[in-house]
Short mmCIF file of C-alpha atoms and ligand atoms in Angstrom, two decimals:
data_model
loop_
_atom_site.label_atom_id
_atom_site.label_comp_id
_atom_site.label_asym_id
_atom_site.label_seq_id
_atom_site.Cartn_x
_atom_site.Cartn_y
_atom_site.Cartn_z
CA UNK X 21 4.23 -19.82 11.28
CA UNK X 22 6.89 -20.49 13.87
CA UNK X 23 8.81 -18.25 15.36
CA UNK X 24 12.02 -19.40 14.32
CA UNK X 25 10.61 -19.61 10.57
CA UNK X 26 9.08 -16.26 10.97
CA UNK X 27 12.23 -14.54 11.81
CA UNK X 28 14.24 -16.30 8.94
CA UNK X 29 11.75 -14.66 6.52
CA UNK X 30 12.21 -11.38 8.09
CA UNK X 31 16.13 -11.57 8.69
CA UNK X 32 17.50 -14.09 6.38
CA UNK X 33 20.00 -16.54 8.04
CA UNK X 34 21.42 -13.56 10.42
CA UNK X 35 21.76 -13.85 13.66
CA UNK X 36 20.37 -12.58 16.81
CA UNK X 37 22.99 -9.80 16.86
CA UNK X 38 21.91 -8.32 13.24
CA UNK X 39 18.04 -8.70 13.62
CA UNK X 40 18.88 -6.95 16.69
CA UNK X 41 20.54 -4.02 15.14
CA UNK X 42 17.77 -4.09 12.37
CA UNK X 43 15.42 -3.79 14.57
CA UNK X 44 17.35 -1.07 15.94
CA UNK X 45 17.19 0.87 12.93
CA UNK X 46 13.67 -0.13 12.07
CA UNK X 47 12.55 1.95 15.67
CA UNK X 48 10.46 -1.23 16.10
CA UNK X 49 11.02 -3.93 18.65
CA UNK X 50 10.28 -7.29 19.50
CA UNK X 51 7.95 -7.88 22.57
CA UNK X 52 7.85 -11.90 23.02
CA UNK X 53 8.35 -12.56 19.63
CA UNK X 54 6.25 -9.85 18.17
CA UNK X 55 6.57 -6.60 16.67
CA UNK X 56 5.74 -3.54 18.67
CA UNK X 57 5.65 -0.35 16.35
CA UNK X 58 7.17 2.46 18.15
CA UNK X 59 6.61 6.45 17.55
CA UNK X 60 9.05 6.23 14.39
CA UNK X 61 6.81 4.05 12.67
CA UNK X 62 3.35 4.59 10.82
CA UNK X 63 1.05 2.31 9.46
CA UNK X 64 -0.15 3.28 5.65
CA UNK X 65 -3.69 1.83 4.86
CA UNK X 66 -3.78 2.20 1.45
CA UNK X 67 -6.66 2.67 -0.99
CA UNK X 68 -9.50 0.93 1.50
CA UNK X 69 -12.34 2.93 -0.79
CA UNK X 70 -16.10 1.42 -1.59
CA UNK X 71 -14.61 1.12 -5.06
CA UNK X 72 -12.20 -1.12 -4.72
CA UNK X 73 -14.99 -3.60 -2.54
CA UNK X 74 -17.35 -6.00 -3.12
CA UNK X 75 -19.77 -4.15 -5.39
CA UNK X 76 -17.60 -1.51 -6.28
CA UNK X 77 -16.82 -0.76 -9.48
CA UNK X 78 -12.97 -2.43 -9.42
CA UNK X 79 -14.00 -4.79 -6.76
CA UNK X 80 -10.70 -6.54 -5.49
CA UNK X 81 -11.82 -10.37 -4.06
CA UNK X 82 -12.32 -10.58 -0.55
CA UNK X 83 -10.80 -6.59 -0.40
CA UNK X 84 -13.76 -6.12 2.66
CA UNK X 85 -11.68 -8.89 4.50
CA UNK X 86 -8.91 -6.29 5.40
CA UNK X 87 -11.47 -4.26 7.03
CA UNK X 88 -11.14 -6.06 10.52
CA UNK X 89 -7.15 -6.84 10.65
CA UNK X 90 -6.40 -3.16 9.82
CA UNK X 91 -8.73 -2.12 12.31
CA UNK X 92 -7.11 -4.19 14.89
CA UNK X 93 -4.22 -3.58 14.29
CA UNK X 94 -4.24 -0.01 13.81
CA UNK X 95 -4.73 0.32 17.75
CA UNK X 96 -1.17 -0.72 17.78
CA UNK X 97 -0.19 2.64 16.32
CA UNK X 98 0.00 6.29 16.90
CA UNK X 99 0.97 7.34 13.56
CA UNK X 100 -1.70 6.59 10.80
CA UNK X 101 -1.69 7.61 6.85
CA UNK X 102 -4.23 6.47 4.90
CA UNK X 103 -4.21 6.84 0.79
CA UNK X 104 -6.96 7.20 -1.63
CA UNK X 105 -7.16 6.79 -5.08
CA UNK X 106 -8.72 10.10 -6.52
CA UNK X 107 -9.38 10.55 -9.88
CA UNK X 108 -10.82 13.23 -12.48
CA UNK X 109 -13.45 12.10 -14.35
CA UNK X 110 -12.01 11.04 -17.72
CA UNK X 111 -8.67 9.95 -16.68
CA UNK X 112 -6.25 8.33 -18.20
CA UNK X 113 -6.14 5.35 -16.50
CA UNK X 114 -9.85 4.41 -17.33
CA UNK X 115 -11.09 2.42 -20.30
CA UNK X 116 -13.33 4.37 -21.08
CA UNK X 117 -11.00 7.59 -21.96
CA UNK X 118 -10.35 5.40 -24.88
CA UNK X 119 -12.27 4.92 -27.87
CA UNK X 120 -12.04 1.17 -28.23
CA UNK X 121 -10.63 -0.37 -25.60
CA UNK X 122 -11.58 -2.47 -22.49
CA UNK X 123 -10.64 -2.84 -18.66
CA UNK X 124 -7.69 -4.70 -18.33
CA UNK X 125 -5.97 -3.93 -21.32
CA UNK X 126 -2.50 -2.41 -21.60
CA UNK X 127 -1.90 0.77 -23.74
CA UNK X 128 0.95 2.79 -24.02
CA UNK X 129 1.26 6.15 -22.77
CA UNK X 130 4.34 8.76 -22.97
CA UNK X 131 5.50 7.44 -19.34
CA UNK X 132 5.29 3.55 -20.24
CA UNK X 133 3.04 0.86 -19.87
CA UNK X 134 -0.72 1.61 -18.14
CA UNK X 135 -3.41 -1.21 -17.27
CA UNK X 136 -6.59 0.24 -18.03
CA UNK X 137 -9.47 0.07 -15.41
CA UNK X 138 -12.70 0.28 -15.08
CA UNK X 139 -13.94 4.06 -13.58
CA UNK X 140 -13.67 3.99 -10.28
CA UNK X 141 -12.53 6.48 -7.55
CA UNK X 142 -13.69 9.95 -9.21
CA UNK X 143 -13.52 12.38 -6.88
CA UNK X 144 -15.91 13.29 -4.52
CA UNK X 145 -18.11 10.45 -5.31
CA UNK X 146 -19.41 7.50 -2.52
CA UNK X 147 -17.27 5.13 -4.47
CA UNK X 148 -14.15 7.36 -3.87
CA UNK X 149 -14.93 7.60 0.12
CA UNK X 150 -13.03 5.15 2.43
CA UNK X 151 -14.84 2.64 3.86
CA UNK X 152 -17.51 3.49 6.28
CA UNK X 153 -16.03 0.48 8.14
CA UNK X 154 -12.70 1.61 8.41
CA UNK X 155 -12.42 2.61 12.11
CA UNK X 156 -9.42 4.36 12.70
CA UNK X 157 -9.94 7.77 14.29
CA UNK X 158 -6.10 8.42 14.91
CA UNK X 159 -5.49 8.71 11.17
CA UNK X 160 -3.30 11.76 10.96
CA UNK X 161 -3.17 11.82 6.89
CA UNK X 162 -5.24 11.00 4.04
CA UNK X 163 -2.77 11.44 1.25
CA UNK X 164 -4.76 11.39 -3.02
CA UNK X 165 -3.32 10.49 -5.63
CA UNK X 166 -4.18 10.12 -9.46
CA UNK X 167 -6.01 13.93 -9.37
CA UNK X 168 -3.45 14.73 -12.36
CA UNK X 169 -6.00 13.76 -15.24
CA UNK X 170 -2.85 12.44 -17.33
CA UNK X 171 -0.51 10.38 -15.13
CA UNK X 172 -1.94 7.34 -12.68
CA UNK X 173 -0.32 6.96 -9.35
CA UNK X 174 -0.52 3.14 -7.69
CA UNK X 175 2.42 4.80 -5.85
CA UNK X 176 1.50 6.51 -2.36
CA UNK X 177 4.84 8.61 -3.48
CA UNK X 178 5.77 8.58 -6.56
CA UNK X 179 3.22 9.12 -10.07
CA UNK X 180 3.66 6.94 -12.71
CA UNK X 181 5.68 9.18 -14.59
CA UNK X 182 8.42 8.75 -11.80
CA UNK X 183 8.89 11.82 -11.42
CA UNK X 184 5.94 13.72 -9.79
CA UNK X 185 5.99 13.21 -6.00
CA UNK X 186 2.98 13.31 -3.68
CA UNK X 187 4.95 15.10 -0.85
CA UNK X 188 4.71 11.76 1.64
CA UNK X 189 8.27 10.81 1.72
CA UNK X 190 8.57 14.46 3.27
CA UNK X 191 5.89 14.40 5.79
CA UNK X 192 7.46 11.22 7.04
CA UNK X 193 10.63 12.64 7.23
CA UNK X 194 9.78 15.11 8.85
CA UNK X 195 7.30 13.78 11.35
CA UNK X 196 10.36 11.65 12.04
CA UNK X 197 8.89 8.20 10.92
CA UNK X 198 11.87 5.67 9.59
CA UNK X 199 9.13 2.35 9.32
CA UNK X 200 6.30 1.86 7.00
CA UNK X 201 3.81 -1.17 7.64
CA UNK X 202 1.73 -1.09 4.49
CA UNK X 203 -1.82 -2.75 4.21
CA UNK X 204 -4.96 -2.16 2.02
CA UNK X 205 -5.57 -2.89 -1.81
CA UNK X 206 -4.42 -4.06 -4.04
CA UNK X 207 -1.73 -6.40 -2.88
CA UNK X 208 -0.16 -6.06 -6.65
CA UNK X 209 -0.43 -2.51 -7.45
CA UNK X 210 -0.72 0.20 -4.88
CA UNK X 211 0.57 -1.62 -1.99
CA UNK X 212 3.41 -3.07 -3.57
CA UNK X 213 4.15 -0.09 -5.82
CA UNK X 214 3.54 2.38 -1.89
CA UNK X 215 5.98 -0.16 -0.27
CA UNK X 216 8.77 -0.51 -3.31
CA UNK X 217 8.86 3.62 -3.21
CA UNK X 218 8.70 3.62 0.71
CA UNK X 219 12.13 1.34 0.40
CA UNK X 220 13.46 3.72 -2.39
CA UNK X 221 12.28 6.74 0.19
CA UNK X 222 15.15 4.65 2.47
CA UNK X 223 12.34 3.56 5.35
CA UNK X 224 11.92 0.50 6.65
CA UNK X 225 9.51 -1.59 4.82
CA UNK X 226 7.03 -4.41 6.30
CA UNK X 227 4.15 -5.36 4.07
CA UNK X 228 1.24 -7.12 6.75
CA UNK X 229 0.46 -9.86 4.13
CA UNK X 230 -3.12 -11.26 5.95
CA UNK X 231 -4.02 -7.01 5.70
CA UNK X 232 -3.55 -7.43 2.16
CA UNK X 233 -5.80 -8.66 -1.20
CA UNK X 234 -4.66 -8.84 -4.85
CA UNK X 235 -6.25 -8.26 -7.97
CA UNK X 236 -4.16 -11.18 -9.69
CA UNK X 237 -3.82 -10.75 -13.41
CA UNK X 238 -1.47 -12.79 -14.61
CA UNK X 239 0.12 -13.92 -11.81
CA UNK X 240 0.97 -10.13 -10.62
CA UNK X 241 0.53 -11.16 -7.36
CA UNK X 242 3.57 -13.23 -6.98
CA UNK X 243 5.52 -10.77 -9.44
CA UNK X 244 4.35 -8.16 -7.05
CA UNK X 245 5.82 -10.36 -4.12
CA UNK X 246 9.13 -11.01 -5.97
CA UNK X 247 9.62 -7.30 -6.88
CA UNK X 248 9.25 -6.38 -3.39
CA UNK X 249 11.18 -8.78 -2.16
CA UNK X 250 14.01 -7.95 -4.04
CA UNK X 251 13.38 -4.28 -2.81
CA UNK X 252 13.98 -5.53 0.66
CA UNK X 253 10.18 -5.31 1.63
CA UNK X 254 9.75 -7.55 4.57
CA UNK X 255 6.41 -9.53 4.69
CA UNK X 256 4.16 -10.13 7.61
CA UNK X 257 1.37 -11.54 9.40
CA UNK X 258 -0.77 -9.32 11.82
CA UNK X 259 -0.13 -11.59 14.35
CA UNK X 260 3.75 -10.43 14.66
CA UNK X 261 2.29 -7.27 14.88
CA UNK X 262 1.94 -6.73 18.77
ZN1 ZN Y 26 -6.89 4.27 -9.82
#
């Protein structure tokens, strides 16, 4: 993409002055015409776990793909928080904590509407652990989520009962970090659910699109795009990253 198209995607029809100031508050700025993430900004890998790859147990299409672009572009940044899903054993999100239903279905639950899954990401099993691949020694963070047996959590910071936080709006706070770039899986669920609560947490938002896969039910990929969107998530390529 262009550079001029790029930065009407990312700034609307504003003008140098605003993207400017945007950046300003987004403690990013542009080198050439890419991004350079500063010491106020973090980038969240979310949910890169054997599960959720080829083979795995909830295996998201092409989800080993992201492997190399976060990699690379992780080198860009000093502050790193990764997230993994980490469930009990007979959760509530799985099927199988259901007599009679099947992945994929929708049941509902006292906080509102939950996809049901196939197991996947018990904790302390090999399909739970990050990908071996995933080569990112600066990570500062690994932040679980979905431990509480009753309530899922797509969210990196907020359950799905929208209520119980996972403390990572704080840390960033106070580690001083104003700009999220999210990456990782699934495009539709915990990366868009991580980067419509990072814009709630009032941080800058920039979802790196090619660092990315969805699971696609439905179209939830381009419902997942709209929503965040409308959030005032800006998407990326890793290219603009620089
Ligand atoms: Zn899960």
């Amino acid at each position: 993409m262009a550079y001029v198209q790029r930065r009407e995607v990312l700034f609307g029809l504003a003008g140098m002055a605003l993207a400017q100031a945007t950046l300003g508050r987004a403690g990013a700025a542009f080198a050439a015409d890419k991004i350079k993430p500063g010491p106020s900004s973090a980038l969240i890998v979310v949910d890169v776990q054997n599960c959720f790859l080829p083979g795995g147990s909830l295996a998201v299409k092409d989800g080993d793909q992201v492997i190399p672009v976060i990699n690379r572009i992780a080198k860009s940044f000093e502050n790193v928080v990764m997230t993994q899903d980490w469930h009990t054993a007979h959760h509530v999100s799985f099927a199988s904590s259901h007599e009679g239903k099947k992945p994929f279905e929708m049941i509902k639950l006292a906080y509102g509407n939950q996809v049901l899954w196939p197991d996947h990401c018990v904790q302390g099993t090999e399909g739970a652990a990050i990908a071996k691949d995933i080569n990112i020694p600066q990570a500062e963070l690994i932040i679980r989520k979905g431990f509480h047996n009753d309530v899922d959590s797509y969210s990196a910071f907020l359950e799905a009962d929208k209520e119980t936080r996972t403390g990572l709006a704080s840390y960033l706070k106070e580690r001083k970090i104003d700009t999220v770039f999210v990456t990782g899986l699934a495009t539709d669920f915990c990366v868009a659910w991580t980067a419509i609560d990072a814009r709630h947490a009032d941080l800058n938002v920039f979802v790196v699109d090619d660092a990315c896969r969805g699971i696609d039910i439905n179209g939830s990929v381009a419902a997942a795009w709209k929503d965040m969107t409308a959030a005032g998530v800006k998407k990326i390529e890793s290219s603009d990253i620089a």
